[in-house]
Amino acid sequence: MDKDIVKEFWRKRALTGHTRWTGDGMLAFDQALLRPLVGDDTRILDLGSGFGELSRSICGPGDSLVAVDQEPGMAAGFEGDDRFAFVHSSVVDYVPEGRFDLVLLFGVITHLTEEEEEAVYSVIVSALATAGVAVIKNQCSDGADLTVDTYSEALGASYVGRYPSVESQRSRLARRFGSVEIVEYPPELKMHRNSSHVAFVCREPR
């Protein structure tokens, strides 16, 4: 995986002022998945937050949100609200301060090597409260592990991504969590013929 392509892709996304490109239907499904996990005074950690279009939308009046992203420009999404704090860091190098009730890792795994994936799972385990929940969501290959290296006309940029199989990602998470629930997104939200959006709802950090 050419990490320079990954960094340039996200640098350009930071200039657009928004990081989601999957449409309102995807956002609505994400929100419906996460909102039942947010109670009163929930401490939320969003790793690879982008501008926080999702995490900010589920953050209630008494909740708090720490957003972490490698692009400093993403900080603009969290300004002007005392509930939000932004940390400029890669997800792999981030060192949590305190414990969180809900940890999010959305759309990040596809841009990490397998070694980095393992490292960020260690970060999540160290950040999660004992009774907390981690939700890891990304596109997974419909078959064996898959790497994409192409120019995306839809995104107008060179794109490289690693799409793990559902089973290989579940297996890695199962070594870190006692409970891993797989949530497959509905077919109408499928964007590519050989990959699908999948969320892993993880509890009981080891």
Tab-separated table of C-alpha atoms in Angstrom:
chain	number	residue	atom	x	y	z
A	1	MET	CA	0.000	0.000	0.000
A	2	ASP	CA	1.440	3.362	-1.076
A	3	LYS	CA	0.963	5.517	2.023
A	4	ASP	CA	1.833	8.680	0.098
A	5	ILE	CA	-1.296	8.153	-2.017
A	6	VAL	CA	-3.332	7.647	1.151
A	7	LYS	CA	-1.997	10.837	2.732
A	8	GLU	CA	-2.568	12.880	-0.428
A	9	PHE	CA	-6.109	11.534	-0.747
A	10	TRP	CA	-7.027	12.666	2.762
A	11	ARG	CA	-5.175	15.956	2.409
A	12	LYS	CA	-7.387	16.775	-0.562
A	13	ARG	CA	-10.510	15.633	1.284
A	14	ALA	CA	-9.626	18.009	4.121
A	15	LEU	CA	-9.678	20.898	1.656
A	16	THR	CA	-13.269	20.148	0.634
A	17	GLY	CA	-14.754	20.839	4.079
A	18	HIS	CA	-16.455	17.450	4.273
A	19	THR	CA	-15.203	13.869	4.411
A	20	ARG	CA	-18.307	11.771	3.701
A	21	TRP	CA	-19.176	10.861	0.114
A	22	THR	CA	-21.539	7.945	0.702
A	23	GLY	CA	-24.862	9.817	0.770
A	24	ASP	CA	-27.673	10.467	3.214
A	25	GLY	CA	-28.830	6.826	3.274
A	26	MET	CA	-25.477	5.655	4.602
A	27	LEU	CA	-25.379	8.416	7.205
A	28	ALA	CA	-28.888	7.543	8.377
A	29	PHE	CA	-27.950	3.864	8.771
A	30	ASP	CA	-24.775	4.791	10.673
A	31	GLN	CA	-26.749	7.044	12.999
A	32	ALA	CA	-29.418	4.392	13.615
A	33	LEU	CA	-26.689	1.908	14.515
A	34	LEU	CA	-24.916	4.230	16.943
A	35	ARG	CA	-27.651	6.227	18.666
A	36	PRO	CA	-28.841	3.334	20.883
A	37	LEU	CA	-25.264	3.127	22.204
A	38	VAL	CA	-25.280	6.748	23.402
A	39	GLY	CA	-26.831	7.450	26.797
A	40	ASP	CA	-26.496	10.316	29.245
A	41	ASP	CA	-22.989	11.741	29.667
A	42	THR	CA	-21.453	9.360	27.135
A	43	ARG	CA	-17.742	9.813	26.507
A	44	ILE	CA	-17.130	9.287	22.782
A	45	LEU	CA	-13.810	8.801	20.983
A	46	ASP	CA	-13.818	9.116	17.181
A	47	LEU	CA	-10.602	7.768	15.649
A	48	GLY	CA	-10.044	8.973	12.094
A	49	SER	CA	-12.839	11.469	12.619
A	50	GLY	CA	-12.591	13.583	9.495
A	51	PHE	CA	-14.784	16.626	10.087
A	52	GLY	CA	-16.988	14.580	12.405
A	53	GLU	CA	-20.198	14.633	10.382
A	54	LEU	CA	-21.226	11.355	12.026
A	55	SER	CA	-19.841	11.608	15.555
A	56	ARG	CA	-21.028	15.183	16.073
A	57	SER	CA	-24.534	14.206	14.961
A	58	ILE	CA	-24.918	11.563	17.708
A	59	CYS	CA	-23.403	13.652	20.503
A	60	GLY	CA	-26.120	14.771	22.930
A	61	PRO	CA	-26.151	17.840	25.196
A	62	GLY	CA	-24.455	16.034	28.102
A	63	ASP	CA	-22.028	13.978	26.039
A	64	SER	CA	-18.389	14.683	25.198
A	65	LEU	CA	-16.434	13.881	22.057
A	66	VAL	CA	-12.700	13.562	21.436
A	67	ALA	CA	-11.929	13.491	17.712
A	68	VAL	CA	-8.582	12.248	16.382
A	69	ASP	CA	-7.337	12.751	12.836
A	70	GLN	CA	-3.991	12.970	11.042
A	71	GLU	CA	-5.156	15.981	8.983
A	72	PRO	CA	-4.958	19.177	11.073
A	73	GLY	CA	-7.530	20.873	8.853
A	74	MET	CA	-10.208	18.548	10.188
A	75	ALA	CA	-10.127	20.533	13.447
A	76	ALA	CA	-12.487	23.046	11.829
A	77	GLY	CA	-15.368	20.626	12.267
A	78	PHE	CA	-15.085	20.727	16.054
A	79	GLU	CA	-14.624	24.422	16.767
A	80	GLY	CA	-17.091	26.490	18.762
A	81	ASP	CA	-18.572	23.713	20.910
A	82	ASP	CA	-17.257	22.925	24.374
A	83	ARG	CA	-18.395	19.294	24.073
A	84	PHE	CA	-15.819	18.652	21.351
A	85	ALA	CA	-12.025	18.355	21.478
A	86	PHE	CA	-9.777	17.683	18.484
A	87	VAL	CA	-6.426	15.876	18.618
A	88	HIS	CA	-4.060	16.042	15.647
A	89	SER	CA	-2.574	12.544	15.507
A	90	SER	CA	-2.544	9.390	13.463
A	91	VAL	CA	-4.880	6.762	14.889
A	92	VAL	CA	-1.952	4.399	15.417
A	93	ASP	CA	0.119	6.906	17.427
A	94	TYR	CA	-2.736	8.341	19.490
A	95	VAL	CA	-2.334	7.911	23.256
A	96	PRO	CA	-5.731	8.036	25.007
A	97	GLU	CA	-6.224	10.192	28.068
A	98	GLY	CA	-8.886	8.526	30.158
A	99	ARG	CA	-11.451	5.912	29.154
A	100	PHE	CA	-14.371	6.156	26.768
A	101	ASP	CA	-17.844	4.607	26.689
A	102	LEU	CA	-18.027	4.511	22.892
A	103	VAL	CA	-15.100	4.306	20.476
A	104	LEU	CA	-15.655	4.751	16.730
A	105	LEU	CA	-13.361	3.717	13.877
A	106	PHE	CA	-15.283	4.402	10.668
A	107	GLY	CA	-13.790	4.138	7.184
A	108	VAL	CA	-10.226	3.879	8.454
A	109	ILE	CA	-9.156	0.229	8.206
A	110	THR	CA	-9.153	0.324	4.405
A	111	HIS	CA	-6.292	2.834	4.531
A	112	LEU	CA	-4.154	0.933	7.045
A	113	THR	CA	-1.722	-1.927	6.584
A	114	GLU	CA	-2.521	-5.107	8.493
A	115	GLU	CA	0.166	-4.202	11.042
A	116	GLU	CA	-1.374	-0.760	11.529
A	117	GLU	CA	-4.796	-2.349	11.875
A	118	GLU	CA	-3.508	-4.487	14.740
A	119	ALA	CA	-1.887	-1.420	16.323
A	120	VAL	CA	-5.066	0.663	16.249
A	121	TYR	CA	-7.015	-2.196	17.842
A	122	SER	CA	-4.526	-1.981	20.723
A	123	VAL	CA	-5.263	1.741	20.974
A	124	ILE	CA	-8.998	1.037	21.086
A	125	VAL	CA	-8.651	-1.574	23.832
A	126	SER	CA	-6.556	0.818	25.924
A	127	ALA	CA	-9.120	3.597	25.436
A	128	LEU	CA	-12.319	1.650	26.084
A	129	ALA	CA	-14.071	1.573	29.440
A	130	THR	CA	-14.754	-1.891	30.838
A	131	ALA	CA	-18.443	-1.745	29.889
A	132	GLY	CA	-17.793	0.319	26.768
A	133	VAL	CA	-18.530	-0.454	23.128
A	134	ALA	CA	-16.270	-0.093	20.102
A	135	VAL	CA	-17.782	0.099	16.622
A	136	ILE	CA	-15.413	-0.531	13.725
A	137	LYS	CA	-16.965	-0.013	10.306
A	138	ASN	CA	-15.448	-0.160	6.846
A	139	GLN	CA	-15.801	-1.821	3.490
A	140	CYS	CA	-14.903	-5.504	3.441
A	141	SER	CA	-14.187	-7.724	0.482
A	142	ASP	CA	-17.042	-9.992	-0.525
A	143	GLY	CA	-14.458	-12.760	-0.922
A	144	ALA	CA	-10.782	-13.029	-0.044
A	145	ASP	CA	-8.748	-10.045	1.186
A	146	LEU	CA	-8.519	-7.456	-1.590
A	147	THR	CA	-6.299	-4.451	-2.355
A	148	VAL	CA	-7.450	-1.698	-4.725
A	149	ASP	CA	-5.007	0.677	-6.418
A	150	THR	CA	-6.666	2.814	-9.066
A	151	TYR	CA	-7.861	6.257	-10.097
A	152	SER	CA	-11.408	6.913	-8.915
A	153	GLU	CA	-13.461	8.964	-11.340
A	154	ALA	CA	-16.189	9.349	-8.705
A	155	LEU	CA	-13.761	10.808	-6.149
A	156	GLY	CA	-11.535	12.567	-8.670
A	157	ALA	CA	-8.373	11.214	-7.070
A	158	SER	CA	-5.915	8.356	-7.014
A	159	TYR	CA	-7.138	5.815	-4.492
A	160	VAL	CA	-5.552	2.875	-2.718
A	161	GLY	CA	-7.338	0.715	-0.191
A	162	ARG	CA	-7.117	-2.637	1.563
A	163	TYR	CA	-10.397	-4.486	1.920
A	164	PRO	CA	-10.123	-7.365	4.422
A	165	SER	CA	-12.551	-10.260	4.268
A	166	VAL	CA	-15.237	-10.196	6.941
A	167	GLU	CA	-13.834	-13.330	8.541
A	168	SER	CA	-10.207	-12.137	8.667
A	169	GLN	CA	-11.228	-8.844	10.287
A	170	ARG	CA	-13.622	-10.589	12.696
A	171	SER	CA	-10.839	-12.982	13.672
A	172	ARG	CA	-8.424	-10.154	14.469
A	173	LEU	CA	-11.058	-8.378	16.551
A	174	ALA	CA	-12.015	-11.573	18.392
A	175	ARG	CA	-8.490	-11.735	19.793
A	176	ARG	CA	-9.105	-8.336	21.436
A	177	PHE	CA	-12.772	-8.569	22.434
A	178	GLY	CA	-14.928	-11.218	24.072
A	179	SER	CA	-17.946	-10.258	21.941
A	180	VAL	CA	-17.878	-9.265	18.255
A	181	GLU	CA	-21.232	-8.706	16.539
A	182	ILE	CA	-21.247	-8.352	12.744
A	183	VAL	CA	-23.705	-5.878	11.209
A	184	GLU	CA	-24.012	-6.093	7.429
A	185	TYR	CA	-25.323	-2.985	5.716
A	186	PRO	CA	-28.385	-3.338	3.432
A	187	PRO	CA	-27.826	-4.187	-0.258
A	188	GLU	CA	-29.145	-0.818	-1.418
A	189	LEU	CA	-26.126	0.840	0.241
A	190	LYS	CA	-23.633	-1.368	-1.591
A	191	MET	CA	-21.359	0.815	-3.732
A	192	HIS	CA	-19.034	-1.689	-5.430
A	193	ARG	CA	-19.594	-5.124	-6.888
A	194	ASN	CA	-16.813	-6.830	-4.879
A	195	SER	CA	-17.060	-5.154	-1.460
A	196	SER	CA	-19.717	-4.317	1.115
A	197	HIS	CA	-20.025	-2.074	4.148
A	198	VAL	CA	-19.778	-3.990	7.415
A	199	ALA	CA	-19.744	-2.870	11.050
A	200	PHE	CA	-18.226	-4.832	13.915
A	201	VAL	CA	-19.779	-4.022	17.294
A	202	CYS	CA	-17.219	-5.037	19.899
A	203	ARG	CA	-17.611	-5.485	23.652
A	204	GLU	CA	-15.695	-6.988	26.569
A	205	PRO	CA	-12.178	-5.699	25.803
A	206	ARG	CA	-9.522	-8.234	26.740
